[in-house]
Short mmCIF file of N, CA, C and O in Angstrom, two decimals:
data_model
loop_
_atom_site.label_atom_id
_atom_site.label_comp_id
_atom_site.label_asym_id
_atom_site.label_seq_id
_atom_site.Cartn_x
_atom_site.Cartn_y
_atom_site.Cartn_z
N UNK A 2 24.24 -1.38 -28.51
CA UNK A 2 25.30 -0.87 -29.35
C UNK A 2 24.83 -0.94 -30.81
O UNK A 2 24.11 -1.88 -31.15
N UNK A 3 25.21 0.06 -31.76
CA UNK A 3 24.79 -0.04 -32.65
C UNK A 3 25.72 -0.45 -33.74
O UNK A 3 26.81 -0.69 -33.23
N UNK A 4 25.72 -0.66 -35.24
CA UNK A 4 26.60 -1.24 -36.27
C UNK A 4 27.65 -0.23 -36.07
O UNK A 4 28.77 -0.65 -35.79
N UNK A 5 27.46 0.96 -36.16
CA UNK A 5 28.86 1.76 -36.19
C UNK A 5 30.00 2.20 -35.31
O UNK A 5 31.15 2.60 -35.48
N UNK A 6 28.98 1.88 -34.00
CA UNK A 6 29.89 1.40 -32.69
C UNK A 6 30.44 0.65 -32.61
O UNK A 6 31.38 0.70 -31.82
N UNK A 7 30.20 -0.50 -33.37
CA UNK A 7 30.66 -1.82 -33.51
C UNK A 7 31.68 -1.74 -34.19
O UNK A 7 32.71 -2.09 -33.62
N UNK A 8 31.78 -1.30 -35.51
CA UNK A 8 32.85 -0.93 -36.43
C UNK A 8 33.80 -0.24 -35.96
O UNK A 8 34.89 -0.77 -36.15
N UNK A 9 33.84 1.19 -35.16
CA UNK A 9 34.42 1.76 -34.74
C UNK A 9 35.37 1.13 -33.28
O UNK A 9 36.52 1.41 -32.96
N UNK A 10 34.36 0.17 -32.58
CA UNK A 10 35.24 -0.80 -31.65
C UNK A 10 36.41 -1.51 -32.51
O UNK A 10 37.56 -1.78 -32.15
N UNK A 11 36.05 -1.64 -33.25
CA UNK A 11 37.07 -2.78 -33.86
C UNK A 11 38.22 -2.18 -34.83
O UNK A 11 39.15 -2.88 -35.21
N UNK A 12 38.03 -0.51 -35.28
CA UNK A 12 38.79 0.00 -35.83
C UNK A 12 39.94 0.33 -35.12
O UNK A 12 41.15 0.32 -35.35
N UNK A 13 39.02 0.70 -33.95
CA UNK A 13 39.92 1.16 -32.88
C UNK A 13 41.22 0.11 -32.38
O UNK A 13 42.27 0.55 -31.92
N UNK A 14 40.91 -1.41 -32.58
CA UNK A 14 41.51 -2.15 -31.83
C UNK A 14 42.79 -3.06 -33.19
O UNK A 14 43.39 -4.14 -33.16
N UNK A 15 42.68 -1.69 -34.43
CA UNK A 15 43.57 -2.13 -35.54
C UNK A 15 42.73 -2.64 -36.16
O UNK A 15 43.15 -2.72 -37.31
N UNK A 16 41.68 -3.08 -36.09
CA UNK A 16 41.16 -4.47 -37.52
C UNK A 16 40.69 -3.21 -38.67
O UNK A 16 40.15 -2.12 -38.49
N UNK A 17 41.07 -3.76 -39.67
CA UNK A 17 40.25 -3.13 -41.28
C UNK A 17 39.05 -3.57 -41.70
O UNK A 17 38.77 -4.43 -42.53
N UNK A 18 38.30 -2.82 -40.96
CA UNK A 18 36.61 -3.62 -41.51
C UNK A 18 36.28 -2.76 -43.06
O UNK A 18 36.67 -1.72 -43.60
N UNK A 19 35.22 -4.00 -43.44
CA UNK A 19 34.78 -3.59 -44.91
C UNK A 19 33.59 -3.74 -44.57
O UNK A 19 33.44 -4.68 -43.79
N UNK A 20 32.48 -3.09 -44.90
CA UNK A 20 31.21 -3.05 -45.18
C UNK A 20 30.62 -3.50 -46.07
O UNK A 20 30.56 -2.99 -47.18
N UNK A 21 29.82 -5.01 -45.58
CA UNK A 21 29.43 -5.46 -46.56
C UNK A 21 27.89 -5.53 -47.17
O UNK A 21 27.57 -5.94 -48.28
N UNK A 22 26.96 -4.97 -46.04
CA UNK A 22 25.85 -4.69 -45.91
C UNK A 22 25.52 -3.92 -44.57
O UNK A 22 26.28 -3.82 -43.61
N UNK A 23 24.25 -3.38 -44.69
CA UNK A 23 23.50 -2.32 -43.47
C UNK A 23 23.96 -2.97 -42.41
O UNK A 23 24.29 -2.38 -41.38
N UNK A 24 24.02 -4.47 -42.58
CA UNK A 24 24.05 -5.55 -41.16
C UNK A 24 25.40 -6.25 -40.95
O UNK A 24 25.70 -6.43 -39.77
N UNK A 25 26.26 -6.69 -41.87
CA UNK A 25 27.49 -7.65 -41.85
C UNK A 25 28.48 -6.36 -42.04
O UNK A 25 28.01 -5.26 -42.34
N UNK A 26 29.32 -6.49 -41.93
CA UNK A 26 30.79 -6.31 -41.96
C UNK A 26 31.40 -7.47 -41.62
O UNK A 26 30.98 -8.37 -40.88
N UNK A 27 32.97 -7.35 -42.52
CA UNK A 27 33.68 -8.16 -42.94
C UNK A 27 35.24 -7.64 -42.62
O UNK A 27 35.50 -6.45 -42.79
N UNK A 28 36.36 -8.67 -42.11
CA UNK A 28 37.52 -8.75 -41.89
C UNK A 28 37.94 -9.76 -41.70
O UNK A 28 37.22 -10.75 -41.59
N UNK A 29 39.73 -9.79 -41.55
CA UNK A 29 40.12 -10.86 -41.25
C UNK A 29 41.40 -10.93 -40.57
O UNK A 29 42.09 -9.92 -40.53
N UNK A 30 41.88 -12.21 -39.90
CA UNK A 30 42.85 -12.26 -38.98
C UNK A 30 43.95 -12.66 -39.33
O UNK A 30 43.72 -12.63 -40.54
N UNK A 31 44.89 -12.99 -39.26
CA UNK A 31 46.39 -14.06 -39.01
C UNK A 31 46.43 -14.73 -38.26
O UNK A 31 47.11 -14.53 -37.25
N UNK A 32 45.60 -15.99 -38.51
CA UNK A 32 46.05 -17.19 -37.71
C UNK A 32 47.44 -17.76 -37.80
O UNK A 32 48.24 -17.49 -38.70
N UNK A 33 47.69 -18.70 -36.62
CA UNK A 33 49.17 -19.26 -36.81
C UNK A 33 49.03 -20.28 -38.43
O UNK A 33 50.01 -20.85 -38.92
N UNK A 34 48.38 -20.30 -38.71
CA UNK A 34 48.06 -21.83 -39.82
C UNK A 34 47.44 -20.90 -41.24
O UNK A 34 47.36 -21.65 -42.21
N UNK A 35 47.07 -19.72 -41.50
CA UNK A 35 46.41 -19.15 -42.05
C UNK A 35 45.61 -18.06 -41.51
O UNK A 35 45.43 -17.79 -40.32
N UNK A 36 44.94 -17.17 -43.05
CA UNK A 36 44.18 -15.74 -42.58
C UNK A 36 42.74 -16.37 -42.52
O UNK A 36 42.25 -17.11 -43.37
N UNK A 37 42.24 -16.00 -41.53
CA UNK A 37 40.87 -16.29 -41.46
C UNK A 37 39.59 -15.41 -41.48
O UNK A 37 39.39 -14.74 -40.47
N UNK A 38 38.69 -15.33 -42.49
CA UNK A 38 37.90 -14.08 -42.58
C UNK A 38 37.45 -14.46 -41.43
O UNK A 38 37.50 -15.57 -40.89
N UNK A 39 36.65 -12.66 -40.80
CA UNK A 39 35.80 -12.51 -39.73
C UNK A 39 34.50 -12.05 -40.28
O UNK A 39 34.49 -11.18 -41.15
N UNK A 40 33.42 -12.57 -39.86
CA UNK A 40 31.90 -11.60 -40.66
C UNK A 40 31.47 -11.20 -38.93
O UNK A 40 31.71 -11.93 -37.97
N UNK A 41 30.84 -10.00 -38.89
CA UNK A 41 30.01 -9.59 -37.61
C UNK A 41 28.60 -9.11 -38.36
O UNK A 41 28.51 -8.26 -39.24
N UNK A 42 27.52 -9.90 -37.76
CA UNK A 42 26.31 -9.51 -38.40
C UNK A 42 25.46 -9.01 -37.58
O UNK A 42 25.29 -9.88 -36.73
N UNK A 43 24.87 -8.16 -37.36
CA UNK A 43 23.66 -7.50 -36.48
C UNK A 43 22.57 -8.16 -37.20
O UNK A 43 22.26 -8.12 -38.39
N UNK A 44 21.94 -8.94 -35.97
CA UNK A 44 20.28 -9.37 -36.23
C UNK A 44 19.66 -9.30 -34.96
O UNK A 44 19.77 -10.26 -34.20
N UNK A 45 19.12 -8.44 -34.69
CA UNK A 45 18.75 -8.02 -33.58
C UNK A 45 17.94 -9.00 -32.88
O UNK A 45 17.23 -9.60 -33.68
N UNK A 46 17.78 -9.39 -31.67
CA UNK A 46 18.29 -8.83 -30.47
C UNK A 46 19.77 -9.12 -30.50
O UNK A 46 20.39 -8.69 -29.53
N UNK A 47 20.49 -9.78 -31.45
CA UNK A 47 21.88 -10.21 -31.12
C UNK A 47 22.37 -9.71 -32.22
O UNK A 47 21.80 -9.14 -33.14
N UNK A 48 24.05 -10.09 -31.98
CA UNK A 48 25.26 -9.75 -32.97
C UNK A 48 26.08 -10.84 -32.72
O UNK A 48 26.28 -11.34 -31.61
N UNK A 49 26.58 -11.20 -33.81
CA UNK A 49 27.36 -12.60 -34.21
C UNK A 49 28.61 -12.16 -35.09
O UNK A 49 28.54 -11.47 -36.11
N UNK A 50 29.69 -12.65 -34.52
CA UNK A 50 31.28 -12.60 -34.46
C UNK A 50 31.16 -13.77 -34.97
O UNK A 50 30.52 -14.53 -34.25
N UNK A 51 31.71 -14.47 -36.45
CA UNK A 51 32.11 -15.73 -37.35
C UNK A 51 33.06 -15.31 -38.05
O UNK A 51 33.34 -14.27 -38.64
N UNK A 52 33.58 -16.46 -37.86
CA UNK A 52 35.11 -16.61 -38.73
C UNK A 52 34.01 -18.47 -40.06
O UNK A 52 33.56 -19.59 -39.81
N UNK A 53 34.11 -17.81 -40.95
CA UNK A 53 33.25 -18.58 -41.65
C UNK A 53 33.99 -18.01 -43.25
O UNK A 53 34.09 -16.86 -43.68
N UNK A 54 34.44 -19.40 -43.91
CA UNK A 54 34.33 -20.64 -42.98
C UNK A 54 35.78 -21.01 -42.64
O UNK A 54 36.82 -20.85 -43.28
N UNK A 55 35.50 -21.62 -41.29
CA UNK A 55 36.68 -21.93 -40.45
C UNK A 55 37.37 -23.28 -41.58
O UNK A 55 38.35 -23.34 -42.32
N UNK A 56 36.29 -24.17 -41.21
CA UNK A 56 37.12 -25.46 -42.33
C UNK A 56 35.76 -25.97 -43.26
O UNK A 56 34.72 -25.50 -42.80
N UNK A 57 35.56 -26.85 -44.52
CA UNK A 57 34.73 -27.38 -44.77
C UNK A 57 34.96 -28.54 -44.47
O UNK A 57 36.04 -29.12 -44.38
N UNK A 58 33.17 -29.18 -44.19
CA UNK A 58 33.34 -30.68 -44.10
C UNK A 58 33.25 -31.22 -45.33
O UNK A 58 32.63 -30.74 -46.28
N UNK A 59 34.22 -32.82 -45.30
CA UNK A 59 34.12 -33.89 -46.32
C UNK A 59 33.20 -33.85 -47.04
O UNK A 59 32.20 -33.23 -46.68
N UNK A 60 33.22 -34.34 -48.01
CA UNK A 60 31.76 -34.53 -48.77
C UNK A 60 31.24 -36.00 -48.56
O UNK A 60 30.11 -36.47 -48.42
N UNK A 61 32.42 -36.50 -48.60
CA UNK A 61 31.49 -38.09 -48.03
C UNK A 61 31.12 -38.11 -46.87
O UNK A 61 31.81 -37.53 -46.03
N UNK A 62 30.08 -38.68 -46.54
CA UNK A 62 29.17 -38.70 -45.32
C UNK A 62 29.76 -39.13 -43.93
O UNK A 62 29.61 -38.73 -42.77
N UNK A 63 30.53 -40.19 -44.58
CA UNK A 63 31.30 -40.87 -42.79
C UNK A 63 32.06 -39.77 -42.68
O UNK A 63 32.16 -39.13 -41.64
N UNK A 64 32.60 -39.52 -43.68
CA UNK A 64 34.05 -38.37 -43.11
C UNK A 64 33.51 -37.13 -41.89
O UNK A 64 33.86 -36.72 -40.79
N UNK A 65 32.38 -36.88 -42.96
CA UNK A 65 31.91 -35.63 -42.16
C UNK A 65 31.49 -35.74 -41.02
O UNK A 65 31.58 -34.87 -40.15
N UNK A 66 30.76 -37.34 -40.85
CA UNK A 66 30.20 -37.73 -39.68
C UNK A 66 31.69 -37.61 -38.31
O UNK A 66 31.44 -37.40 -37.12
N UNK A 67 32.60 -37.74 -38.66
CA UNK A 67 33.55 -37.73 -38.03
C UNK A 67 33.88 -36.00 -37.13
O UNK A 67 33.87 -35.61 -35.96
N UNK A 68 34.10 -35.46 -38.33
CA UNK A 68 34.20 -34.30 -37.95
C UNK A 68 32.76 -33.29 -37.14
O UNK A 68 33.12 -32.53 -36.24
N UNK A 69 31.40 -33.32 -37.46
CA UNK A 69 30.72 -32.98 -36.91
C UNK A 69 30.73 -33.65 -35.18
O UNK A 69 30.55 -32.82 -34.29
N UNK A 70 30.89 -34.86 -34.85
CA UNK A 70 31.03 -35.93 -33.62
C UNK A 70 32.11 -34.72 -33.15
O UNK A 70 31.72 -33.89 -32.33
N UNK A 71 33.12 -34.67 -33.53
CA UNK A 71 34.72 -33.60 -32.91
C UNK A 71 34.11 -32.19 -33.11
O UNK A 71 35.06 -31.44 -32.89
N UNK A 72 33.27 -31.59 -33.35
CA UNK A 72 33.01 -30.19 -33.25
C UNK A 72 32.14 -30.25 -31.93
O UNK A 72 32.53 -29.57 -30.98
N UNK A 73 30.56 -31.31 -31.75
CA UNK A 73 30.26 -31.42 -30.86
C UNK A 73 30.78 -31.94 -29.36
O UNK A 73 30.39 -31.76 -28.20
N UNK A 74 31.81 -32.66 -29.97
CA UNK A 74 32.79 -32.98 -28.15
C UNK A 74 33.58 -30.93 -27.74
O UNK A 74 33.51 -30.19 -26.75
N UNK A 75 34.19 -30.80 -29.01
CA UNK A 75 34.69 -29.54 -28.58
C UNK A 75 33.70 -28.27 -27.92
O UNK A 75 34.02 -27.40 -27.11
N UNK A 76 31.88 -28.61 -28.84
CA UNK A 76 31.37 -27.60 -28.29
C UNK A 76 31.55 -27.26 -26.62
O UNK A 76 31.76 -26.17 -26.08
N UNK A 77 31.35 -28.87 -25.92
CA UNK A 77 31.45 -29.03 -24.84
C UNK A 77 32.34 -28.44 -23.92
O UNK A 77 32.11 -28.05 -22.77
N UNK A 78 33.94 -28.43 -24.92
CA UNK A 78 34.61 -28.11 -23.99
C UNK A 78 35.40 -26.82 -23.97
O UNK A 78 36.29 -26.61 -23.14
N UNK A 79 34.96 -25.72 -25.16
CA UNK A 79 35.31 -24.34 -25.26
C UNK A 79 34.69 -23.54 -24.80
O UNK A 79 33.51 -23.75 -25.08
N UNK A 80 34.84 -22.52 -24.12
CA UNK A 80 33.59 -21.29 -23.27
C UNK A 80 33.53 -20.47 -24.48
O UNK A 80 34.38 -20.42 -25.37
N UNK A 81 32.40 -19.82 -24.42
CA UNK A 81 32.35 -18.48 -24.97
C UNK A 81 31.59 -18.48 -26.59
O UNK A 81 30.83 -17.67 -27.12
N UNK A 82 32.16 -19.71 -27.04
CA UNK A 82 32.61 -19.84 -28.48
C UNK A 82 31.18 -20.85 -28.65
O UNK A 82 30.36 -21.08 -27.75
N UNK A 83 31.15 -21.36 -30.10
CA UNK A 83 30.48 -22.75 -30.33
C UNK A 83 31.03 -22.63 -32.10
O UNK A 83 31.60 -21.68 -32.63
N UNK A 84 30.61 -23.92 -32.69
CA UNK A 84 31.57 -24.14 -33.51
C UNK A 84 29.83 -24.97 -34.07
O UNK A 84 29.03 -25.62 -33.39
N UNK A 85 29.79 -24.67 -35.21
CA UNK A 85 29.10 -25.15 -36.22
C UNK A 85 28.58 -25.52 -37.78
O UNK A 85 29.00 -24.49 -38.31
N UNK A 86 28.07 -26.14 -38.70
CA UNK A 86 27.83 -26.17 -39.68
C UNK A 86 26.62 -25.72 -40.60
O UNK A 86 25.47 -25.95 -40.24
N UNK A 87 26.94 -25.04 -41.86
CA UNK A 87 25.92 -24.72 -42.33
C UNK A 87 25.56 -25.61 -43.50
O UNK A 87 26.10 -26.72 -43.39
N UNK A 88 24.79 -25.47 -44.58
CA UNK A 88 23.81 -26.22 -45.08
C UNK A 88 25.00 -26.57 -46.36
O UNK A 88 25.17 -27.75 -46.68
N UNK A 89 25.58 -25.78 -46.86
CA UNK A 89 26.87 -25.70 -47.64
C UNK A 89 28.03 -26.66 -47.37
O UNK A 89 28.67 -27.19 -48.28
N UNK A 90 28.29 -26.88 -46.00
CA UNK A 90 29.26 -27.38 -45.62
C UNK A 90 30.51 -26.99 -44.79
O UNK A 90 31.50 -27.57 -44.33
N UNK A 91 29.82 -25.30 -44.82
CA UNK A 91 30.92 -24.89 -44.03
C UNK A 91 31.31 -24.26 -43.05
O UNK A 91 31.14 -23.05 -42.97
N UNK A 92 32.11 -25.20 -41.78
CA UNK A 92 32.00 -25.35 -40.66
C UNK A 92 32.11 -23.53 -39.96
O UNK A 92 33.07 -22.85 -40.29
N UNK A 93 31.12 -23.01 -39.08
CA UNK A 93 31.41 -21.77 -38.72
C UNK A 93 32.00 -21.58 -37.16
O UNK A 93 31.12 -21.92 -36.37
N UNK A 94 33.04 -21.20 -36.58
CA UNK A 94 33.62 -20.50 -35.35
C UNK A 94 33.00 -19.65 -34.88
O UNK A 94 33.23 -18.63 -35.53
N UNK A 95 31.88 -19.33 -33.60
CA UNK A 95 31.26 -17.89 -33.59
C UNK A 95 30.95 -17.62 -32.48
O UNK A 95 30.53 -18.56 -31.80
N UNK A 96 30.99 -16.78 -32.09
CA UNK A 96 30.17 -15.67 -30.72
C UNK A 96 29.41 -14.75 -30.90
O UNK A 96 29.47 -13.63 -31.42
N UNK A 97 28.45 -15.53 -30.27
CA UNK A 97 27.09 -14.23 -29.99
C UNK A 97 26.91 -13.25 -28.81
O UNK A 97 27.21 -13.63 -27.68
N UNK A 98 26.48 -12.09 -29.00
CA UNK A 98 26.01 -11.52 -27.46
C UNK A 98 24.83 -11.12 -28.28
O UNK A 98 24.52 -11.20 -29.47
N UNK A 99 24.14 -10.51 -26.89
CA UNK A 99 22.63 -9.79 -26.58
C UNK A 99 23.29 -8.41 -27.35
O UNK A 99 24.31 -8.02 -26.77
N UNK A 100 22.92 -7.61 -28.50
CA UNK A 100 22.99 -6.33 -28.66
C UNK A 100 23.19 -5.27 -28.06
O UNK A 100 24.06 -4.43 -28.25
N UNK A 101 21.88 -5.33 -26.84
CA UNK A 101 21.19 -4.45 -25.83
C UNK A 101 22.41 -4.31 -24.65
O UNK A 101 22.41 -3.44 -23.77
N UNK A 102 23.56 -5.48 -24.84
CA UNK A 102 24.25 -5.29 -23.63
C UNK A 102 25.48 -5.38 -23.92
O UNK A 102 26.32 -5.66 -23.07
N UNK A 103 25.80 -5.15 -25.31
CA UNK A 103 27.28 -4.86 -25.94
C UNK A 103 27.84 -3.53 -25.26
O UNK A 103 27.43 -2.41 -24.98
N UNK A 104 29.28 -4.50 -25.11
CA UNK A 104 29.89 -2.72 -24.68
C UNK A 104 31.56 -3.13 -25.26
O UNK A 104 31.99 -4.27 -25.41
N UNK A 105 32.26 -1.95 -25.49
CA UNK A 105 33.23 -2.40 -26.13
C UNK A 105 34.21 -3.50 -26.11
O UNK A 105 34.83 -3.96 -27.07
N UNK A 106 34.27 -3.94 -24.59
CA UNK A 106 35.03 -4.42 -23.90
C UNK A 106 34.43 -6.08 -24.40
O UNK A 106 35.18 -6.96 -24.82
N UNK A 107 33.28 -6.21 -24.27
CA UNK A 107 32.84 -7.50 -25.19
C UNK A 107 32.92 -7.75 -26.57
O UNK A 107 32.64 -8.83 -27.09
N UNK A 108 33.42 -6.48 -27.31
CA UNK A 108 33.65 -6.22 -29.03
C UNK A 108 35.32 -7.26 -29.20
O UNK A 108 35.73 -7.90 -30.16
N UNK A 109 35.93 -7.05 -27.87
CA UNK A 109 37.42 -7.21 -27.92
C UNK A 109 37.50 -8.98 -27.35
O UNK A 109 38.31 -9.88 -27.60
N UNK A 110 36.29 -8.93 -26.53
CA UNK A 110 36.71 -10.37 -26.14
C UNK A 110 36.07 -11.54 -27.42
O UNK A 110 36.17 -12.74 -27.64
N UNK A 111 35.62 -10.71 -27.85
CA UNK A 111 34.61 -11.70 -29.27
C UNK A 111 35.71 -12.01 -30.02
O UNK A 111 36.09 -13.18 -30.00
N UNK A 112 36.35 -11.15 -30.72
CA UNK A 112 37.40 -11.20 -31.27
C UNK A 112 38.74 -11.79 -31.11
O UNK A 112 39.57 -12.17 -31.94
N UNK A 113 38.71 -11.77 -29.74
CA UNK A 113 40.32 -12.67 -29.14
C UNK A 113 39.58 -14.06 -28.82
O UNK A 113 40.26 -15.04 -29.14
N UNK A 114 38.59 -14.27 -28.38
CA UNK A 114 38.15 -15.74 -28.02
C UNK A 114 38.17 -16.61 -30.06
O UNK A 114 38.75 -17.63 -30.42
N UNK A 115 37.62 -15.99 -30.59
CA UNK A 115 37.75 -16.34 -32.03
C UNK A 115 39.11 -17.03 -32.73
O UNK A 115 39.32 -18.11 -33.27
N UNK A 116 40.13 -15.59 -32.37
CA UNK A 116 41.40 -15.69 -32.99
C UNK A 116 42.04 -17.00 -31.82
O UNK A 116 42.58 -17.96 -32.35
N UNK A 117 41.95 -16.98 -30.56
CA UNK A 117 42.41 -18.05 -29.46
C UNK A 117 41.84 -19.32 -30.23
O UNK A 117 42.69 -19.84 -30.96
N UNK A 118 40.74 -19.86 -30.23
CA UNK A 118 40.04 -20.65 -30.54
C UNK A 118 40.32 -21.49 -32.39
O UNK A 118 40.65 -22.66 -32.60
N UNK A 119 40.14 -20.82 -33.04
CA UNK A 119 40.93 -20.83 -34.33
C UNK A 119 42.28 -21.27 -34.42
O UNK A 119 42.68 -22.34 -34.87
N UNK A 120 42.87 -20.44 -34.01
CA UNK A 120 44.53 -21.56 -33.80
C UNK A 120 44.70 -22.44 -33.06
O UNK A 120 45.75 -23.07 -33.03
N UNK A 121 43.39 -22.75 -32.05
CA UNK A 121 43.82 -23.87 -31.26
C UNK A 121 43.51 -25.19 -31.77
O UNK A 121 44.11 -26.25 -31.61
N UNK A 122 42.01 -24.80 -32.68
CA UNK A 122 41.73 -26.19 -33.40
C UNK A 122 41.62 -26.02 -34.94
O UNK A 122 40.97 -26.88 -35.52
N UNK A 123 42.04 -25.25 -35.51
CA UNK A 123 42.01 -25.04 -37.08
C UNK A 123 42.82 -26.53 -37.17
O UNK A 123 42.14 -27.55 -37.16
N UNK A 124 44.35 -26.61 -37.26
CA UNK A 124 44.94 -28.05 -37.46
C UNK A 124 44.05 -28.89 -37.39
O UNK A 124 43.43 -29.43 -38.30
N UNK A 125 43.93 -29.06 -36.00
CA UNK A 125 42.80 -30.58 -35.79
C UNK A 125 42.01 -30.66 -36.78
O UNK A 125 42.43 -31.11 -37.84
N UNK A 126 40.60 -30.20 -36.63
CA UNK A 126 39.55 -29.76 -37.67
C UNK A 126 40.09 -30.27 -39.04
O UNK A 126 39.63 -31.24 -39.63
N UNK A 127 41.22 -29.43 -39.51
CA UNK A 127 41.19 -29.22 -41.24
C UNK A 127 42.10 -30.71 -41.28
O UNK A 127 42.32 -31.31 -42.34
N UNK A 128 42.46 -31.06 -40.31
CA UNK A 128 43.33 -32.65 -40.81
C UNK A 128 42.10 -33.21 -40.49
O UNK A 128 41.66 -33.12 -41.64
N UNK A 129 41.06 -33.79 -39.80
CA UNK A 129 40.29 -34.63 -39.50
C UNK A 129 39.21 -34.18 -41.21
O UNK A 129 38.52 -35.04 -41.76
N UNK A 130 39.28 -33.12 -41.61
CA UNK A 130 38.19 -32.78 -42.62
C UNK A 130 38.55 -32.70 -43.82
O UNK A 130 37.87 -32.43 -44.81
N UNK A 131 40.10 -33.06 -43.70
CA UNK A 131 40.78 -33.21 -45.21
C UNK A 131 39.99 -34.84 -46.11
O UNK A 131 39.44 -35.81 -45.59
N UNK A 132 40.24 -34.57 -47.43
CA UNK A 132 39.68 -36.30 -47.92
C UNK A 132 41.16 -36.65 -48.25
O UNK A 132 41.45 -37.77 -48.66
#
């Protein structure tokens, strides 16, 4: 599938994408707790669905240590999804597929596993990552 298939999946399914480069596009959702941007980036062989950033971690070290420990128990126990941190601090929500084997029907589940996932642990997360 290519970027504009991609775009066009998702136009189709209501979202307002913005173009933010050859490779990312950008939107966002209504969570129960807040709007949460979406980025979809083509880097071939894959494409990546992030809601980034979901929450930031603490700046003090135990805190964060806390919250990274609760992203990795959750990795465990969400399908589809994985939940991680970048060098910044800020924690990313995301789904990947293979490019080569996108079809629309996986454009829609990227997107609902995200928005599912996001309201289920945004609370948790942003109270455990508050200082």
């Amino acid at each position: 599938m290519r970027f504009d298939e991609i775009k066009a999946c998702l136009e189709r399914e209501g979202w307002a994408v913005e173009v933010v480069s050859d490779d990312t596009m950008r939107s966002d959702f209504q969570g129960a707790e807040r709007v949460f941007p979406l980025f979809v980036r083509i880097s071939p062989p894959f494409v990546l669905f992030a809601v980034i950033p979901f929450v930031r971690l603490p700046l003090d070290p135990e805190e964060g240590d806390v919250v990274v420990r609760r992203l990795l128990q959750l990795n465990r126990e969400i399908n589809m999804a994985r939940l991680s941190a970048d060098e910044e601090g800020d924690v990313i929500l995301s789904v990947e597929y293979r490019l080569q084997d996108l079809d629309p029907s996986e454009v829609r589940d990227a997107v609902d596993v995200l928005s599912f996932y996001a309201n289920k642990h945004y609370a948790e997360l942003q109270q455990l990552a508050a200082p």
